[in-house]
Amino acid sequence: MSSTIAAIATASGVSSISIIRVSGDDALTLASKITKKNSIEPRVAHLSSLYNRENQLIDQAIVIYFENPKSFTGEDIVEFQCHGGMIVAQEILDTALAYGARLAEPGEFSKRAFLNGKIDLTKAEAIAKLIEAKSVDAAKILAKQLKGDLKNFIDESREAMLRATAYSEVMIDYAEEDIPDDILSNIVTQLDALILKIENIVDASHRRKGLIEGFKVAIVGKPNVGKSSLLNGLLSYERAIVSDIAGTTRDTIEEQVRIGSHIIRLIDTAGIREASDTIEKIGVERSKESIKDADVIVALFDASRAFDDEDQKIVDILNDTQEKHIITALNKSDLAIEFDISMLKNYKPIEVSAKHNFKALTQNLEDLFNTIGEDEELMLISTRQIEAVLKTKQAILEAKEPLLNGELEFFSYHLQDAITALGSISKPYDSEEVLDKMFGEFCLGK
């Protein structure tokens, strides 16, 4: 990490301000050359002219120097806050590179902060996800991780398992003595409580992942019930082709739309029926796959038409769908009602008009997402974190049986595996390749 790195830290495009960040041993030296200043006081905003290597004026900007180790990366950092737009920012970056810095890899600033002990992996991943957050609730969850909530859970759980291991090691040294019943029962109680906590966290994490990634909402139904009209209405523009011809939508269409404080991924699917041609059959199969992948299913029925076999097929699919949030809606409710609502007795259909009024649906979706966001359970924000706690749970379960049988050596062995698995969420990996892959998913300049 001896090299000095530089990158534009703000998104590309026209804006009021762009930020160029430089980190490393030569950051201050580079800043002095660009500003022509002999001295730059740490943590003070300096209004300064910036010059390229040919001594030509680039811009007048704010320059802030963060002295190591009191910086994000733990190294010397200089930030140039210039006027927005890519031309000026790129010229400042090019000048820094000309003076000896190299272009930072994606996530390299955060990686250096991690390797220098300024953040742990839980905070690093929270930073990456915060940039991608699809809701206000997600931002709040990630802010808690930045504050250290997940790290605290890991530290407390590891401490409990370390104490149990210490008791075990002591008793191994005094194998001829009987294990006191209270120690044994206390260890079992603590391990059971940790297993329950892990199960609750994993369950909550699966339920709430849409807060960060964006909930997938699939609109399903038989042909010509108004799925594409509803998509267009929610998007407020004509995204999907709408016609009276059944089977017009042959493939899934996915778009993002804001519902309340949540960004959702809305999926319009092909009408589900016994298709007559190959292309439509493929579309129907993709519709069924969308149902499997979706977090929420909006099942649309035509209120102006009598319930038929194709509607029954949709109901059968809903009945076979497990652990999904399902909303049923009767479209074309502004027309004469011909649909037999009793056929949806297991559900509570709401009345909408895809072309005129679907407020009841958007309110229903917003209430559902808000309810999910109110869950106070700790949340894991990546597949890596979930896999780590599941490995921890499995190792604890494998440790319990030898503990109950008095086989303390095997108990200690499995509990050490649990400690290692849980610690991997926040502690350094031995593999540099794993770190490169993880931080490589960050945006450039972060």
XYZ file of C-alpha atoms in Angstrom:
446
model
C 0.000 0.000 0.000
C 2.996 2.318 -0.421
C 1.665 3.814 -3.674
C -0.449 6.950 -3.703
C -3.859 6.526 -5.324
C -6.311 9.021 -6.800
C -9.843 8.902 -8.189
C -12.928 11.005 -8.775
C -15.208 10.220 -5.808
C -18.436 11.719 -7.156
C -20.767 10.350 -9.807
C -20.148 11.308 -13.427
C -22.277 14.024 -14.987
C -23.106 17.690 -14.481
C -23.291 18.757 -10.818
C -22.470 21.702 -8.606
C -19.418 20.011 -7.046
C -17.026 17.220 -7.990
C -14.602 15.642 -5.516
C -11.204 14.199 -6.375
C -9.656 12.116 -3.616
C -5.941 11.340 -3.194
C -4.615 8.925 -0.547
C -1.108 7.778 0.298
C 2.319 8.904 1.432
C 2.672 11.472 -1.355
C -0.826 12.949 -1.113
C 0.298 16.151 0.619
C 3.250 16.591 -1.732
C 0.954 16.261 -4.744
C -1.484 18.755 -3.239
C 1.333 21.253 -2.675
C 2.403 20.981 -6.324
C -1.148 21.389 -7.640
C -2.010 24.327 -5.329
C 1.468 25.914 -5.352
C 1.165 26.158 -1.550
C 4.102 25.411 0.735
C 1.872 24.576 3.679
C -1.649 23.116 3.955
C -3.104 22.985 7.459
C -4.893 19.718 8.304
C -8.696 19.688 8.582
C -9.078 23.255 7.329
C -10.960 24.109 4.145
C -8.560 26.099 1.930
C -9.845 28.062 -1.060
C -7.044 27.614 -3.557
C -6.234 27.929 -7.231
C -5.269 24.636 -8.873
C -2.678 24.328 -11.639
C -1.648 21.572 -14.043
C 1.953 20.564 -14.773
C 2.248 23.302 -17.405
C 1.354 25.818 -14.668
C -1.976 26.564 -16.322
C -4.945 27.408 -14.094
C -7.456 24.547 -13.855
C -9.976 25.860 -11.334
C -10.420 27.563 -7.997
C -11.468 24.918 -5.496
C -11.693 23.876 -1.844
C -8.743 21.760 -0.699
C -8.888 19.756 2.547
C -5.981 17.759 3.970
C -6.612 14.881 6.408
C -3.409 13.863 8.158
C -2.757 10.205 8.915
C -3.912 8.323 10.896
C -6.957 10.576 11.416
C -8.463 9.953 8.005
C -10.833 7.495 6.350
C -8.033 5.301 4.987
C -5.626 5.853 7.882
C -3.221 7.455 5.380
C -2.674 11.067 4.324
C -5.711 12.112 2.267
C -6.293 15.259 0.248
C -9.672 16.098 -1.259
C -10.138 18.631 -4.043
C -13.715 19.948 -4.166
C -13.974 21.648 -7.518
C -16.783 22.955 -9.709
C -18.974 20.179 -11.076
C -18.683 18.594 -14.485
C -16.291 15.948 -15.717
C -13.844 18.174 -17.621
C -12.445 20.061 -14.622
C -12.495 17.000 -12.344
C -10.760 14.860 -14.961
C -8.044 17.481 -15.484
C -7.325 17.619 -11.733
C -7.173 13.816 -11.653
C -4.883 13.735 -14.700
C -2.586 16.240 -12.989
C -2.416 14.092 -9.836
C -1.574 11.075 -11.984
C 1.080 13.069 -13.831
C 2.694 13.912 -10.479
C 3.065 10.230 -9.596
C -0.264 8.983 -8.232
C -1.938 5.999 -9.854
C -5.623 5.523 -10.577
C -7.357 3.767 -7.686
C -9.036 0.431 -8.224
C -12.776 0.200 -7.438
C -13.165 0.100 -3.656
C -9.466 0.624 -2.995
C -9.980 3.545 -0.600
C -12.310 1.388 1.527
C -9.937 -1.571 1.240
C -7.083 0.543 2.603
C -9.330 1.749 5.435
C -10.044 -1.897 6.266
C -6.418 -3.041 6.098
C -5.343 -0.079 8.246
C -7.895 -0.972 10.922
C -10.148 2.045 10.361
C -13.189 -0.095 9.517
C -14.021 -3.806 9.724
C -15.719 -5.898 7.050
C -19.210 -5.253 8.438
C -18.744 -1.514 8.020
C -17.072 -1.930 4.631
C -20.006 -3.921 3.276
C -22.454 -1.448 4.815
C -20.722 1.386 2.950
C -21.071 -0.471 -0.364
C -24.738 -1.320 0.211
C -25.585 2.198 1.439
C -24.688 3.505 -1.997
C -27.151 1.036 -3.554
C -29.932 1.372 -0.944
C -33.427 1.287 -2.461
C -35.371 2.678 0.508
C -35.161 4.970 3.523
C -35.525 1.903 5.763
C -32.493 0.328 4.084
C -30.450 3.461 4.752
C -31.427 3.292 8.447
C -30.448 -0.399 8.684
C -27.094 0.249 7.028
C -26.463 3.268 9.244
C -26.820 0.941 12.248
C -24.211 -1.359 10.756
C -21.882 1.589 10.232
C -22.448 2.431 13.881
C -21.376 -1.113 14.793
C -24.574 -3.032 15.635
C -23.585 -6.164 13.677
C -20.021 -6.009 14.970
C -21.343 -5.817 18.538
C -23.477 -8.940 17.985
C -20.463 -10.784 16.574
C -18.159 -9.693 19.397
C -20.674 -10.627 22.097
C -21.406 -14.017 20.499
C -17.729 -14.820 20.020
C -17.063 -13.861 23.632
C -19.774 -16.265 24.835
C -18.367 -19.096 22.724
C -14.821 -18.343 23.846
C -15.936 -18.568 27.481
C -17.584 -21.918 26.762
C -14.401 -23.142 25.103
C -12.350 -21.958 28.084
C -14.607 -23.900 30.482
C -14.194 -26.951 28.277
C -10.408 -26.683 28.168
C -10.237 -26.347 31.949
C -12.411 -29.417 32.444
C -10.272 -31.395 29.987
C -7.283 -30.702 32.226
C -9.274 -32.096 35.141
C -10.865 -34.978 33.287
C -11.081 -37.132 36.383
C -13.477 -34.656 37.934
C -17.204 -34.570 37.119
C -18.388 -31.545 35.138
C -20.543 -29.374 37.413
C -24.154 -29.568 36.232
C -24.672 -25.808 36.395
C -21.733 -25.108 34.062
C -22.972 -27.673 31.554
C -26.552 -26.356 31.615
C -25.391 -22.735 31.325
C -23.303 -23.538 28.242
C -26.187 -25.403 26.620
C -28.574 -22.538 27.405
C -26.200 -19.969 25.908
C -25.661 -22.036 22.770
C -29.406 -22.610 22.317
C -30.035 -18.882 22.679
C -27.354 -18.132 20.075
C -28.843 -20.663 17.638
C -32.278 -19.054 18.044
C -30.794 -15.596 17.538
C -29.053 -16.719 14.357
C -32.249 -18.276 12.992
C -34.181 -15.060 13.656
C -31.495 -12.933 12.018
C -31.298 -15.114 8.906
C -35.087 -15.197 8.586
C -35.334 -11.411 8.947
C -32.497 -10.921 6.457
C -34.275 -12.973 3.789
C -37.545 -11.135 4.403
C -35.994 -7.695 4.258
C -33.380 -8.021 1.499
C -35.741 -6.138 -0.820
C -35.229 -3.035 1.329
C -31.649 -2.878 0.047
C -31.859 -4.530 -3.369
C -35.364 -3.353 -4.251
C -38.407 -5.573 -3.783
C -39.350 -7.627 -6.845
C -43.066 -7.232 -7.538
C -44.470 -9.530 -10.241
C -47.807 -8.670 -11.873
C -49.420 -11.956 -12.933
C -52.743 -13.042 -14.390
C -54.366 -14.542 -17.442
C -54.134 -12.690 -20.791
C -55.960 -9.375 -21.209
C -56.638 -8.664 -17.524
C -54.735 -5.347 -17.741
C -51.248 -6.244 -16.477
C -49.442 -4.073 -19.034
C -51.928 -1.234 -18.501
C -51.202 -1.388 -14.778
C -47.445 -1.331 -15.427
C -47.822 1.721 -17.659
C -50.033 3.412 -15.080
C -47.551 2.853 -12.265
C -44.674 4.103 -14.442
C -46.730 7.068 -15.730
C -45.688 6.385 -19.319
C -46.415 3.841 -22.067
C -43.666 1.277 -21.390
C -45.551 -1.863 -22.472
C -47.614 -2.392 -25.620
C -51.309 -2.644 -24.797
C -53.912 -4.201 -27.123
C -57.105 -6.241 -27.032
C -55.268 -9.196 -28.575
C -54.656 -11.918 -25.991
C -50.986 -12.794 -25.597
C -49.628 -9.397 -26.716
C -46.992 -9.499 -23.940
C -44.701 -12.391 -24.864
C -41.828 -11.700 -22.455
C -41.323 -10.261 -18.996
C -40.727 -6.505 -18.743
C -38.884 -5.154 -15.697
C -38.748 -1.508 -14.619
C -38.037 0.431 -11.431
C -40.670 2.610 -9.798
C -40.927 4.435 -6.488
C -43.677 3.398 -4.067
C -43.651 5.621 -0.985
C -40.033 5.685 0.210
C -39.147 2.429 -1.594
C -37.686 1.766 -5.029
C -39.219 -1.484 -6.318
C -38.523 -3.667 -9.338
C -41.844 -4.035 -11.119
C -42.201 -7.033 -13.450
C -44.931 -7.294 -16.076
C -45.352 -10.925 -17.106
C -46.897 -12.702 -20.058
C -50.472 -13.878 -19.536
C -50.561 -17.379 -18.071
C -52.653 -19.840 -20.077
C -52.284 -22.959 -22.228
C -50.266 -21.346 -25.003
C -50.651 -22.425 -28.618
C -47.319 -21.337 -30.097
C -43.685 -21.811 -29.083
C -42.880 -18.142 -28.370
C -45.894 -17.674 -26.110
C -45.066 -20.910 -24.263
C -41.601 -19.536 -23.481
C -43.202 -16.318 -22.191
C -45.562 -18.284 -19.936
C -42.651 -20.263 -18.505
C -40.787 -17.033 -17.800
C -43.876 -15.712 -16.036
C -43.806 -18.739 -13.745
C -40.108 -18.172 -13.067
C -40.858 -14.541 -12.175
C -43.367 -15.763 -9.590
C -40.662 -17.913 -7.987
C -38.168 -15.033 -7.896
C -40.567 -12.298 -6.758
C -40.864 -10.986 -3.212
C -44.427 -9.827 -3.819
C -47.015 -11.153 -6.263
C -49.812 -8.916 -7.522
C -52.413 -11.303 -8.996
C -54.697 -9.383 -11.334
C -58.200 -10.557 -12.247
C -60.724 -8.976 -14.632
C -63.743 -7.826 -12.635
C -65.781 -7.317 -15.825
C -65.506 -10.967 -16.899
C -66.850 -14.134 -15.297
C -64.462 -16.384 -13.400
C -63.163 -19.096 -15.762
C -60.660 -21.954 -15.985
C -57.764 -19.581 -16.736
C -58.559 -17.621 -13.567
C -58.645 -20.908 -11.652
C -55.167 -21.700 -12.960
C -53.898 -18.423 -11.462
C -55.607 -19.250 -8.137
C -53.986 -22.702 -8.148
C -50.572 -21.107 -8.678
C -51.196 -18.729 -5.771
C -52.276 -21.607 -3.527
C -49.077 -23.500 -4.372
C -46.868 -20.464 -3.712
C -45.212 -20.569 -0.303
C -43.763 -17.755 1.820
C -44.613 -14.984 -0.639
C -46.543 -11.786 -0.057
C -49.624 -12.036 -2.293
C -51.954 -9.179 -3.216
C -55.035 -9.952 -5.304
C -56.666 -7.162 -7.258
C -59.851 -6.919 -9.349
C -59.087 -4.734 -12.344
C -61.656 -2.822 -14.454
C -63.710 -2.245 -11.317
C -65.132 0.869 -12.981
C -67.138 -1.458 -15.267
C -70.055 -3.737 -14.440
C -68.879 -6.506 -12.066
C -69.244 -10.025 -13.508
C -66.483 -11.718 -11.503
C -67.445 -14.128 -8.706
C -65.444 -12.738 -5.751
C -66.212 -15.855 -3.665
C -63.700 -17.732 -5.848
C -60.991 -15.703 -4.064
C -62.273 -16.563 -0.598
C -58.736 -17.291 0.679
C -57.646 -13.775 -0.258
C -58.907 -10.235 0.203
C -59.053 -8.729 -3.287
C -58.904 -4.968 -3.702
C -60.674 -3.087 -6.502
C -58.562 -1.121 -8.971
C -58.740 0.387 -12.418
C -55.404 0.177 -14.210
C -56.356 3.092 -16.449
C -58.064 5.354 -13.923
C -57.404 4.619 -10.242
C -54.974 2.173 -8.636
C -54.309 4.116 -5.426
C -55.586 1.201 -3.315
C -52.882 -1.034 -4.781
C -50.007 1.399 -4.312
C -51.151 2.087 -0.744
C -51.318 -1.649 -0.063
C -47.792 -2.109 -1.395
C -46.454 0.869 0.576
C -48.018 -0.405 3.806
C -46.516 -3.858 3.208
C -43.006 -2.504 2.582
C -43.235 -0.181 5.584
C -44.268 -3.104 7.806
C -41.265 -5.121 6.638
C -39.023 -2.124 7.307
C -40.293 -1.798 10.897
C -38.754 -5.151 11.880
C -36.155 -4.379 14.558
C -34.239 -7.647 14.155
C -30.584 -7.343 13.161
C -30.072 -7.804 9.425
C -27.342 -9.443 7.382
C -26.769 -7.538 4.160
C -24.844 -9.990 1.976
C -24.823 -13.648 0.993
C -21.346 -13.900 2.534
C -22.631 -12.807 5.934
C -25.610 -15.183 5.794
C -23.398 -18.132 4.836
C -21.041 -17.320 7.704
C -23.752 -17.342 10.378
C -25.273 -20.524 8.936
C -21.858 -22.193 9.189
C -21.701 -20.925 12.758
C -25.087 -22.439 13.558
C -24.127 -25.797 12.020
C -20.862 -25.913 13.965
C -22.702 -25.142 17.231
C -25.194 -27.934 16.562
C -22.295 -30.317 15.911
C -20.666 -29.187 19.165
C -23.743 -29.746 21.352
C -23.903 -33.541 21.043
C -20.335 -34.252 22.252
C -20.844 -31.693 25.035
C -23.894 -33.566 26.310
C -21.940 -36.825 26.082
C -19.004 -35.381 28.002
C -16.693 -35.531 24.959
C -15.112 -32.159 25.581
C -12.286 -32.433 23.054
C -14.790 -32.796 20.207
C -16.951 -30.054 21.708
C -14.016 -27.635 21.736
C -13.056 -28.593 18.180
C -16.500 -27.843 16.732
C -16.951 -24.681 18.797
C -13.648 -23.347 17.456
C -15.094 -23.829 13.965
C -18.137 -21.806 15.025
C -15.943 -19.010 16.404
C -13.907 -18.892 13.188
C -17.000 -18.839 10.970
C -18.677 -16.036 12.901
C -15.485 -14.011 13.171
C -15.019 -14.106 9.394
C -17.862 -11.596 9.064
C -15.804 -8.817 10.600
C -12.207 -10.051 10.841
C -9.574 -10.064 8.052
C -9.401 -12.877 5.552
C -6.078 -14.553 4.935
C -6.727 -14.503 1.201
C -5.870 -11.266 -0.619
C -7.856 -12.590 -3.587
C -11.062 -12.696 -1.531
C -10.519 -9.107 -0.398
C -9.894 -7.947 -3.969
C -13.139 -9.559 -5.101
C -15.148 -8.074 -2.228
C -13.884 -4.511 -2.523
C -13.854 -4.716 -6.317
C -17.654 -4.534 -6.184
C -17.454 -0.986 -4.800
C -17.729 2.014 -7.083
C -14.602 3.812 -8.249
C -13.350 6.438 -5.786
C -14.909 4.793 -2.729
